[in-house]
PDB file of C-alpha atoms in Angstrom:
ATOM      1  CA  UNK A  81     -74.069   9.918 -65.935  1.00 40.00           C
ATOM      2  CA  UNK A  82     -73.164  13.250 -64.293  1.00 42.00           C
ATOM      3  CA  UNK A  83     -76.492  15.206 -63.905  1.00 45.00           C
ATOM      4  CA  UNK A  84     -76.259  18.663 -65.005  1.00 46.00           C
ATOM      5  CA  UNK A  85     -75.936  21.847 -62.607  1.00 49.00           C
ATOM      6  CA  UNK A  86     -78.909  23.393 -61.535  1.00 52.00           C
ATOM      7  CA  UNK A  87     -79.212  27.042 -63.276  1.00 52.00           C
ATOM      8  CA  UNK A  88     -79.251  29.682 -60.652  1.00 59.00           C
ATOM      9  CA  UNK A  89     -82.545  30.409 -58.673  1.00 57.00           C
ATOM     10  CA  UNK A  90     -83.948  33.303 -57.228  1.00 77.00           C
ATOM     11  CA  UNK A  91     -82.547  36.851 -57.181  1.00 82.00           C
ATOM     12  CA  UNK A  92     -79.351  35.927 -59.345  1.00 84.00           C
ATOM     13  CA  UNK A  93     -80.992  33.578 -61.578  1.00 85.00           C
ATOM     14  CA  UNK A  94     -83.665  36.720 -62.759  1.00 86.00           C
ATOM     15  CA  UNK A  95     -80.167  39.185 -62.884  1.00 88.00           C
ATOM     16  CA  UNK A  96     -78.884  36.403 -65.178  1.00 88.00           C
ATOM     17  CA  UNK A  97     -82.197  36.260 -67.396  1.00 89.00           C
ATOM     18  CA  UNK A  98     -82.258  39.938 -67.415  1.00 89.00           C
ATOM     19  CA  UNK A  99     -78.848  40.939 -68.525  1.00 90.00           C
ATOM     20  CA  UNK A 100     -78.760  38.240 -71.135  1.00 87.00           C
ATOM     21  CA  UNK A 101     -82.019  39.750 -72.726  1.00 89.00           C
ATOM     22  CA  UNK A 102     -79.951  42.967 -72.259  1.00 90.00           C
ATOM     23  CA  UNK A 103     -77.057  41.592 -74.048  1.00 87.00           C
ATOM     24  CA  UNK A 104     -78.717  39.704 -76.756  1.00 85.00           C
ATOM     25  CA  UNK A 105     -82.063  41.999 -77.259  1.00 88.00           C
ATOM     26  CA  UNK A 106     -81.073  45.490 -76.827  1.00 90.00           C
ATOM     27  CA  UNK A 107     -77.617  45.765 -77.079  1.00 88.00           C
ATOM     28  CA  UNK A 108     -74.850  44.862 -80.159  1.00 89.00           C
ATOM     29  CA  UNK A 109     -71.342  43.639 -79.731  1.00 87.00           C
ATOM     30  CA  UNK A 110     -69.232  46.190 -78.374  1.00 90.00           C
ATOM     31  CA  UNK A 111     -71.665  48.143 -76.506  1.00 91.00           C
ATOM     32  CA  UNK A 112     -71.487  48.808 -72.529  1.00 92.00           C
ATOM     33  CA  UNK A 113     -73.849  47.528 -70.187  1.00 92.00           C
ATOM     34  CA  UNK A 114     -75.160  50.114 -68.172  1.00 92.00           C
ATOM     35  CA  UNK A 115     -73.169  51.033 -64.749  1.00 91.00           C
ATOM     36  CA  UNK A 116     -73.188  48.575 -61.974  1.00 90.00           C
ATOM     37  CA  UNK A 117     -75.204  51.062 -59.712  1.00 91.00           C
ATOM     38  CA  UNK A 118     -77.712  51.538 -62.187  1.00 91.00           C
ATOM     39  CA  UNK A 119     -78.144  48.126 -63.008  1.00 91.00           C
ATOM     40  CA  UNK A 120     -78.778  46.956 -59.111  1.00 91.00           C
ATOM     41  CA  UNK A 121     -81.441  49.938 -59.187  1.00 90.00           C
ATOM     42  CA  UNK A 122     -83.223  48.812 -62.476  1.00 89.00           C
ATOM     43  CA  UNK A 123     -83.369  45.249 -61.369  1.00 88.00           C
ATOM     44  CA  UNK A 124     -83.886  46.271 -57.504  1.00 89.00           C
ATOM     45  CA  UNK A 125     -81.189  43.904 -56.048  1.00 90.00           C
ATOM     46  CA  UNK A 126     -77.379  44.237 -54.841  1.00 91.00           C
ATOM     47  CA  UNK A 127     -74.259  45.284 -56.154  1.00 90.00           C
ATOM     48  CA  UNK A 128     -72.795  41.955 -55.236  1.00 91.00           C
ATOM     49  CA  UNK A 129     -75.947  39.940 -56.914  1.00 91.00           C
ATOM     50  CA  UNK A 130     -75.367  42.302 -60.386  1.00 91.00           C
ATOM     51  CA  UNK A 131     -71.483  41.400 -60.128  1.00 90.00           C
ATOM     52  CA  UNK A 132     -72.302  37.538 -59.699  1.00 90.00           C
ATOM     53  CA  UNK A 133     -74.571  37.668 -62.835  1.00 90.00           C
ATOM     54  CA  UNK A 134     -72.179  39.373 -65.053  1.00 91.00           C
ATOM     55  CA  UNK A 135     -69.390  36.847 -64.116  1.00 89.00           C
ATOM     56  CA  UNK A 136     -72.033  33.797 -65.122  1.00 87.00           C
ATOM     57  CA  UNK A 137     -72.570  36.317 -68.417  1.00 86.00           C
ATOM     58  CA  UNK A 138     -68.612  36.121 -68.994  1.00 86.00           C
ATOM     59  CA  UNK A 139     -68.307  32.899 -68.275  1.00 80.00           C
ATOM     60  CA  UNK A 140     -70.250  32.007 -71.051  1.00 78.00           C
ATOM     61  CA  UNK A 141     -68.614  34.521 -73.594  1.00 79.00           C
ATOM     62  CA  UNK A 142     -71.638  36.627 -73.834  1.00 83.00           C
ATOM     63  CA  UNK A 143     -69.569  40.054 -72.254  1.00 87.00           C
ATOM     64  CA  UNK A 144     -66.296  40.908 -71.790  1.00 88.00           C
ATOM     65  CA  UNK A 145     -64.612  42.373 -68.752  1.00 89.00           C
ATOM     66  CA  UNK A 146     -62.018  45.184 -68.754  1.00 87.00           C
ATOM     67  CA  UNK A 147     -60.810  46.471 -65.500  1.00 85.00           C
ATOM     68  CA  UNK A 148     -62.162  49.947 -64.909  1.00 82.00           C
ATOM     69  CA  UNK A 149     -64.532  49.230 -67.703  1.00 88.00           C
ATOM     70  CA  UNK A 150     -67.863  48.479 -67.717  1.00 91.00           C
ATOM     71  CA  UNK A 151     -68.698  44.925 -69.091  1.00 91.00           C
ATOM     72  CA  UNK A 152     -69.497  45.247 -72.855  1.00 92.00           C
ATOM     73  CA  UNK A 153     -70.826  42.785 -75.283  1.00 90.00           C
ATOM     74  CA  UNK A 154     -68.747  40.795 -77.014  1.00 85.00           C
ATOM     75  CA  UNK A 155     -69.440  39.452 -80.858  1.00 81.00           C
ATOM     76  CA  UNK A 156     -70.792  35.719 -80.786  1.00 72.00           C
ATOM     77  CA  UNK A 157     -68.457  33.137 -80.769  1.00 68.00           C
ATOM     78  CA  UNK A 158     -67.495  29.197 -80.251  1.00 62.00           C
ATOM     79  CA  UNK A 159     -64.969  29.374 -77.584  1.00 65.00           C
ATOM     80  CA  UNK A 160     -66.679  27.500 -75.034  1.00 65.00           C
ATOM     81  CA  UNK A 161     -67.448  24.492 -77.819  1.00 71.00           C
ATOM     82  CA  UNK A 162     -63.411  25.031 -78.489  1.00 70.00           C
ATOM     83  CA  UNK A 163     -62.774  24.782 -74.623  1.00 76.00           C
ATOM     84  CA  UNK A 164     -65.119  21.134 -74.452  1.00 78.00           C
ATOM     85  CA  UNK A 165     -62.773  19.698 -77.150  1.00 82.00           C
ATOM     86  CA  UNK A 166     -59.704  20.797 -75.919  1.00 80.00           C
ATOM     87  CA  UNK A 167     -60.412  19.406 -72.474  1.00 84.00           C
ATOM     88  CA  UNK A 168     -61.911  16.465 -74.328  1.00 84.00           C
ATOM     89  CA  UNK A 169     -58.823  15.552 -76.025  1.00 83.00           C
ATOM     90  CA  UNK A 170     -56.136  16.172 -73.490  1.00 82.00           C
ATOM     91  CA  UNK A 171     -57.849  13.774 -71.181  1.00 83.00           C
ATOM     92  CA  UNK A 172     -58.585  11.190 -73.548  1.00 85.00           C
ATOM     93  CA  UNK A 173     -56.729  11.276 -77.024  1.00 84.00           C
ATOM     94  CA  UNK A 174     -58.581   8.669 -78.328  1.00 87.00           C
ATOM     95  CA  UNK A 175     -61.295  11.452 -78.402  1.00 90.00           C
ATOM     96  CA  UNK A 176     -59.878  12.500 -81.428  1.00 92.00           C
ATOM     97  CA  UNK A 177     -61.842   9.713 -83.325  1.00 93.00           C
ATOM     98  CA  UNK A 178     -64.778  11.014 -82.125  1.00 93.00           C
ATOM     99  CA  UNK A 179     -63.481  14.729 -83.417  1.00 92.00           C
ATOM    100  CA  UNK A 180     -62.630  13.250 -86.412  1.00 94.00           C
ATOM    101  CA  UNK A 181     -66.628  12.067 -87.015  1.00 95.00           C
ATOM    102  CA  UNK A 182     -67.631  16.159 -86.430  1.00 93.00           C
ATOM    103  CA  UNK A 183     -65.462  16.720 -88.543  1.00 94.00           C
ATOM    104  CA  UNK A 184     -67.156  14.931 -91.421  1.00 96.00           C
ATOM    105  CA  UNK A 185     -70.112  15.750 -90.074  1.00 95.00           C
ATOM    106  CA  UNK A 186     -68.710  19.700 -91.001  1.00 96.00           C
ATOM    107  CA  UNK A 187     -66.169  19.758 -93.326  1.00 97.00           C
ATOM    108  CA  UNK A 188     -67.967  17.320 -95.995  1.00 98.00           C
ATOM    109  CA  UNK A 189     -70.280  19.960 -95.674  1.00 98.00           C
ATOM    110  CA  UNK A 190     -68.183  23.026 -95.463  1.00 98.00           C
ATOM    111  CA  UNK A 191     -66.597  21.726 -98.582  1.00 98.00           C
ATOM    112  CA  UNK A 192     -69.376  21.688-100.841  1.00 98.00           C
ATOM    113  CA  UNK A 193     -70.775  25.077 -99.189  1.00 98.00           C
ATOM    114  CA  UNK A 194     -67.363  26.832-100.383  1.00 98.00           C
ATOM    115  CA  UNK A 195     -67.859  25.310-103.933  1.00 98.00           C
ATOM    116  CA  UNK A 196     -71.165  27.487-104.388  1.00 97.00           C
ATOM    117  CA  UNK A 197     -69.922  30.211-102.078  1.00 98.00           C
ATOM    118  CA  UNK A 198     -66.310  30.847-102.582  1.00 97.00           C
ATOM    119  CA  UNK A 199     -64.778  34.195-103.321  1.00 97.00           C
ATOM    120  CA  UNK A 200     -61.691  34.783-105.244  1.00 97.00           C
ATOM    121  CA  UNK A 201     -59.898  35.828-101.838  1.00 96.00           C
ATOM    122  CA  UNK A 202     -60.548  32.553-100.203  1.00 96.00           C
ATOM    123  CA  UNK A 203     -59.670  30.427-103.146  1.00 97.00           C
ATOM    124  CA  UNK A 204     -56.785  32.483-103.130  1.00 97.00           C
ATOM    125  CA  UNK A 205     -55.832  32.025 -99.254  1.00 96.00           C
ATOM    126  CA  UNK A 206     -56.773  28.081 -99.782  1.00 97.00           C
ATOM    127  CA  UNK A 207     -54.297  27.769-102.562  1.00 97.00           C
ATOM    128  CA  UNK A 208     -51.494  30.196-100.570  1.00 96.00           C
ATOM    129  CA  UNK A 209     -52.425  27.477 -97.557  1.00 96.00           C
ATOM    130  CA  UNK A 210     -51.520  24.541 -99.892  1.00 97.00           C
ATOM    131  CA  UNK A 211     -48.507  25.906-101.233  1.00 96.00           C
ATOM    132  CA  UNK A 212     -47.170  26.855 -97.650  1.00 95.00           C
ATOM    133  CA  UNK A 213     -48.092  22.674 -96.880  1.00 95.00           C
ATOM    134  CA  UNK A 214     -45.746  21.988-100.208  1.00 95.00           C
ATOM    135  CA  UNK A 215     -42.535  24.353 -99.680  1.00 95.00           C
ATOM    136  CA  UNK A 216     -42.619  23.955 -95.523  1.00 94.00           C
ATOM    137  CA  UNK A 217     -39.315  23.091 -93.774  1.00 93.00           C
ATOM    138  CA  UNK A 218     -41.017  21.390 -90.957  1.00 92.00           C
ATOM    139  CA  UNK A 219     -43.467  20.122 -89.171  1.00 92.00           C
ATOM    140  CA  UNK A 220     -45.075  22.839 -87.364  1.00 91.00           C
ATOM    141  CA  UNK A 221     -44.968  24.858 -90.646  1.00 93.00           C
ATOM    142  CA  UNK A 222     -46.728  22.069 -92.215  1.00 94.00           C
ATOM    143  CA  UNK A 223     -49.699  22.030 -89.122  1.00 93.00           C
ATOM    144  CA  UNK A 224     -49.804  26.105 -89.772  1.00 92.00           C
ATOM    145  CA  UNK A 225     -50.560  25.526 -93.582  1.00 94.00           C
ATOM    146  CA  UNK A 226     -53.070  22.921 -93.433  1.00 95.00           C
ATOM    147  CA  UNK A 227     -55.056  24.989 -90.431  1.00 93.00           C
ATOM    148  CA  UNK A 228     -54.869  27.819 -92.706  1.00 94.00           C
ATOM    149  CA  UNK A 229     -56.732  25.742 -95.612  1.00 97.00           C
ATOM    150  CA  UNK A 230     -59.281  24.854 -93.619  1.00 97.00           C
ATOM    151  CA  UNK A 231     -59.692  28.142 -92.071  1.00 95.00           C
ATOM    152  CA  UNK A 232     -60.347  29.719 -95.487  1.00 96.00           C
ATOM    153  CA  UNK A 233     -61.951  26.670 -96.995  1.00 98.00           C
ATOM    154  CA  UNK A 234     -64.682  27.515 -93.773  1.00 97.00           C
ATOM    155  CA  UNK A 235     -64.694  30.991 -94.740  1.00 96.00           C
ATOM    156  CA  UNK A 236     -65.118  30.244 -98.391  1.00 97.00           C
ATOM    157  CA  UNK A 237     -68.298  28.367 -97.088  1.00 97.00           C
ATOM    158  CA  UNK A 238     -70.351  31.578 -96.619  1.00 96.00           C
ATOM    159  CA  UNK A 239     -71.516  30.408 -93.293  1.00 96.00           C
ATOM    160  CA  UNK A 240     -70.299  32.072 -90.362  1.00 92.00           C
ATOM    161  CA  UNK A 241     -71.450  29.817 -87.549  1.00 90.00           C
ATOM    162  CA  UNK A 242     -69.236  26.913 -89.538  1.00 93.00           C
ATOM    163  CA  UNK A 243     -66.674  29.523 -89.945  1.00 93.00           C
ATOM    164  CA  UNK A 244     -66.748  30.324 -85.838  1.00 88.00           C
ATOM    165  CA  UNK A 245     -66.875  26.347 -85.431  1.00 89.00           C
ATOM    166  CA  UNK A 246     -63.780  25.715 -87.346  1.00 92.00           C
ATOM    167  CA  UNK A 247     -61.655  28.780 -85.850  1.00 88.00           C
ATOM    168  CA  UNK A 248     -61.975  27.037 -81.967  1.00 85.00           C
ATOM    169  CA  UNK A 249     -61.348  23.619 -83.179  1.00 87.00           C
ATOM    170  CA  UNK A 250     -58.110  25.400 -84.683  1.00 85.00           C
ATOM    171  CA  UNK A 251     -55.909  24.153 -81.436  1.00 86.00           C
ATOM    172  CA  UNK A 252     -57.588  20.279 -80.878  1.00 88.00           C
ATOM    173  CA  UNK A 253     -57.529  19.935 -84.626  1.00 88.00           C
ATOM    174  CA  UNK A 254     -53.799  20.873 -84.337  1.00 88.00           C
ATOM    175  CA  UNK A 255     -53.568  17.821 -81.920  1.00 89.00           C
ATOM    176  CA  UNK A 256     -55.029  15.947 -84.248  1.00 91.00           C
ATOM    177  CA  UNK A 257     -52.340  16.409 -87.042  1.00 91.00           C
ATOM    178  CA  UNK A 258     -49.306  15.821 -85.050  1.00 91.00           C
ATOM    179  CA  UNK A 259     -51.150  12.670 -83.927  1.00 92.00           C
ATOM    180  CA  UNK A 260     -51.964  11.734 -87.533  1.00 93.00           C
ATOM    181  CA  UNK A 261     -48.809  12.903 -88.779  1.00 92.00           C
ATOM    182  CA  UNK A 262     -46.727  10.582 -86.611  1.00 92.00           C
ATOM    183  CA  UNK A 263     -48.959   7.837 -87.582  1.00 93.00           C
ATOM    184  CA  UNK A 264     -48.180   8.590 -91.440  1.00 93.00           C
ATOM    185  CA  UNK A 265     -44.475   8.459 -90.470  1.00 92.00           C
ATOM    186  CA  UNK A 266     -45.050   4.964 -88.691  1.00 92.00           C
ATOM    187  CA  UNK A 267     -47.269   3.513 -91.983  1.00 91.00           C
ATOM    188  CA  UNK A 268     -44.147   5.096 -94.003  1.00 91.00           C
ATOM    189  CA  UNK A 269     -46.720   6.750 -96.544  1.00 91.00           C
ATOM    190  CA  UNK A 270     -45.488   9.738 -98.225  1.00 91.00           C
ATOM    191  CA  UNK A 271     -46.759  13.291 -97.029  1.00 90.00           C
ATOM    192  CA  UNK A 272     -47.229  14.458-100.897  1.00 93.00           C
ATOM    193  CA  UNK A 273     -50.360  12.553-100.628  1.00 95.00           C
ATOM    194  CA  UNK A 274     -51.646  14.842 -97.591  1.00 95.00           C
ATOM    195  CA  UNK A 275     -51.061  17.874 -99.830  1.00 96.00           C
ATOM    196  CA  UNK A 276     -52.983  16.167-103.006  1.00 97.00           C
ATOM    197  CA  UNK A 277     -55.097  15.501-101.379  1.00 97.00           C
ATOM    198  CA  UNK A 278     -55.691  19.290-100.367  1.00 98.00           C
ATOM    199  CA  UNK A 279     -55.538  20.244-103.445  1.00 98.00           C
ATOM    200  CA  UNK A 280     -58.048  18.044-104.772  1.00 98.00           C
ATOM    201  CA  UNK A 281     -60.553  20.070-102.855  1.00 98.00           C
ATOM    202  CA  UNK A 282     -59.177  22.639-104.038  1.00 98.00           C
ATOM    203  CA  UNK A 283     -59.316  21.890-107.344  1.00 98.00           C
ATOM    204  CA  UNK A 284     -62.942  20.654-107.051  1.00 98.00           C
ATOM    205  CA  UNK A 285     -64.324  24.154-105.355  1.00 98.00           C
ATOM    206  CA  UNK A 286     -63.004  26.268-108.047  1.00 98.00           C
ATOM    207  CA  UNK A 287     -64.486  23.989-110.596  1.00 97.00           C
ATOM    208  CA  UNK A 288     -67.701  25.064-108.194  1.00 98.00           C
ATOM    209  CA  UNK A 289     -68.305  21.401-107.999  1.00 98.00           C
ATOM    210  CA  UNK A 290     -69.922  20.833-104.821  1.00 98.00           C
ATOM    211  CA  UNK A 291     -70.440  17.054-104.833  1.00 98.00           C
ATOM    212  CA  UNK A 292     -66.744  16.380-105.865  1.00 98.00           C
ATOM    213  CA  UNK A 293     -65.854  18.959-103.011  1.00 98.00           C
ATOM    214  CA  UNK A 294     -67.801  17.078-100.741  1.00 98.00           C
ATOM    215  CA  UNK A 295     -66.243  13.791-101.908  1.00 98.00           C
ATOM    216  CA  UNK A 296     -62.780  15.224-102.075  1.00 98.00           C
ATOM    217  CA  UNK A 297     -63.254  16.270 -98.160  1.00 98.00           C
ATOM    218  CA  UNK A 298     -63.943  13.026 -97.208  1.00 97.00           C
ATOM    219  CA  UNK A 299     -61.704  11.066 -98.996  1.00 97.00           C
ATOM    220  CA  UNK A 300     -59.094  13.389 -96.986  1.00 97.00           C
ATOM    221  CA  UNK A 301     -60.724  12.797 -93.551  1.00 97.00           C
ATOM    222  CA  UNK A 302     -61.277   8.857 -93.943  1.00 96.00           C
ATOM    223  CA  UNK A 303     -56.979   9.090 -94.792  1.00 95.00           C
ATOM    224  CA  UNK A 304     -56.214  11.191 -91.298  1.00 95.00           C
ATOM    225  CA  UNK A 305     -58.618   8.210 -89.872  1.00 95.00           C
ATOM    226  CA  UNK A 306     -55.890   5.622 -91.002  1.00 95.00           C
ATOM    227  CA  UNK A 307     -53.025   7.862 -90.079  1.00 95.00           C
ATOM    228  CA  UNK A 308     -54.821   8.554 -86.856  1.00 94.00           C
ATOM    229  CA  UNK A 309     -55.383   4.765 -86.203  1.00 93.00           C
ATOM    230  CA  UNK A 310     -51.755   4.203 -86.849  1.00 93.00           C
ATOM    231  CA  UNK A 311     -50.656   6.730 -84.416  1.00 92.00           C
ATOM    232  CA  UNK A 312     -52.958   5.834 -81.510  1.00 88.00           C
ATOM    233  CA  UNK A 313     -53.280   2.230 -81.994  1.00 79.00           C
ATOM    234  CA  UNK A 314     -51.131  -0.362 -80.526  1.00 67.00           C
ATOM    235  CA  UNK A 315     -48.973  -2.164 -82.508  1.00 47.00           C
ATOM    236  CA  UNK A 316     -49.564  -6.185 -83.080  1.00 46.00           C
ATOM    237  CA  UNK A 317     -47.065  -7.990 -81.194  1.00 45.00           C
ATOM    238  CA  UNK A 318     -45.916 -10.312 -83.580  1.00 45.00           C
ATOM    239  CA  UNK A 319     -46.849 -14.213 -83.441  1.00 49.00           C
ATOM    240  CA  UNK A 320     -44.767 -16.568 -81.452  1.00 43.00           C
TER     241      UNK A 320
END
């Protein structure tokens, strides 16, 4: 197993530490750091050490840089957990059974969150997403809709780090479906079932049912495992 890089050490290591407190601590999203020059007085070391720690600070989505800005804070989010799986998936798509097991590991949950949780906009946006999945033309329009149920299915969750979570899986989870969708087409197995199987969610959440959500959710994910296996697996040669 690959170990780990070391975190940086000595001067830019402590610029690091100290602008993350900065940016975490004393600052909210949105605000400016202080000036480059003031910052390399404050912490008593270069302009080129203060410039190294801010890149490390973008590089893991904690502030934003604008040229002929200062660096300012930018609101929490999951990109660099959406960057993993993307990567993840592009050099192995047979990651996407693994993706699929987060995804019950979230969306079971998600599911019976929104049953408690949901507002009237989100059931409203899940059952806009499911009638978009019914009345699209093609594929792609299909992908759009489902994302856009489980987008506000997340949302109707109440949870925001779940909601974050599901928003940067948006583009592997799109890999997923065409994946799964071509494996439906193979198996011949009608895609009314995909959107009945939406709505059966649905249907549970706004009965604010959350072990029938929950159930509903997986019942769904354990059917893209099938299509997925269809899709990815190879076909048995037929006997001699």
């Amino acid at each position: 197993m690959a170990e780990r890089p070391s975190p940086p050490t000595g001067a830019v290591g402590t610029a690091i530490e100290e602008l993350e407190r900065l940016a975490l601590d004393e600052l909210r999203p949105g605000d400016a750091l202080p000036s480059e020059g003031e910052l390399a007085r404050q912490l008593s070391i270069s302009r080129l050490t203060v410039r190294e720690a801010v890149r490390s600070l973008e590089a893991r989505g904690l502030v934003e840089l604008r040229k002929g800005r200062r660096p300012t804070v930018r609101e929490p989010n999951g990109s660099l957990a959406g960057d993993y799986f993307r990567t993840a998936i592009r050099r192995d798509a047979t990651a996407l059974f693994e993706l699929l097991e987060v995804r019950l590991a979230l969306e079971v949950r998600i599911a019976s969150l929104a049953a408690t949780n949901a507002s009237r906009a989100a059931l409203a946006a899940m059952t806009s997403a499911i009638d978009g999945m019914r009345d699209a033309t093609d594929e792609e329009q299909f992908h759009d809709a489902d994302v856009r149920f489980h987008e506000a299915l997340a949302v109707g969750s109440g949870n925001g780090m779940l909601t974050q979570l599901i928003e940067q899986l948006s583009e592997p989870l799109r890999v997923s479906r065409r994946h799964s969708h071509r494996g439906r087409l193979r198996e011949g197995r009608p895609f009314d079932e995909v959107v009945e199987a939406h709505r059966a969610i649905l249907y549970a959440v706004q009965r604010r049912d959350p072990q029938a959500a929950a159930h509903a959710m997986e019942v769904h994910l354990r059917s893209t495992e099938r299509d997925l296996r269809a899709a990815l697996e190879p076909l048995e040669e037929p006997d001699a």
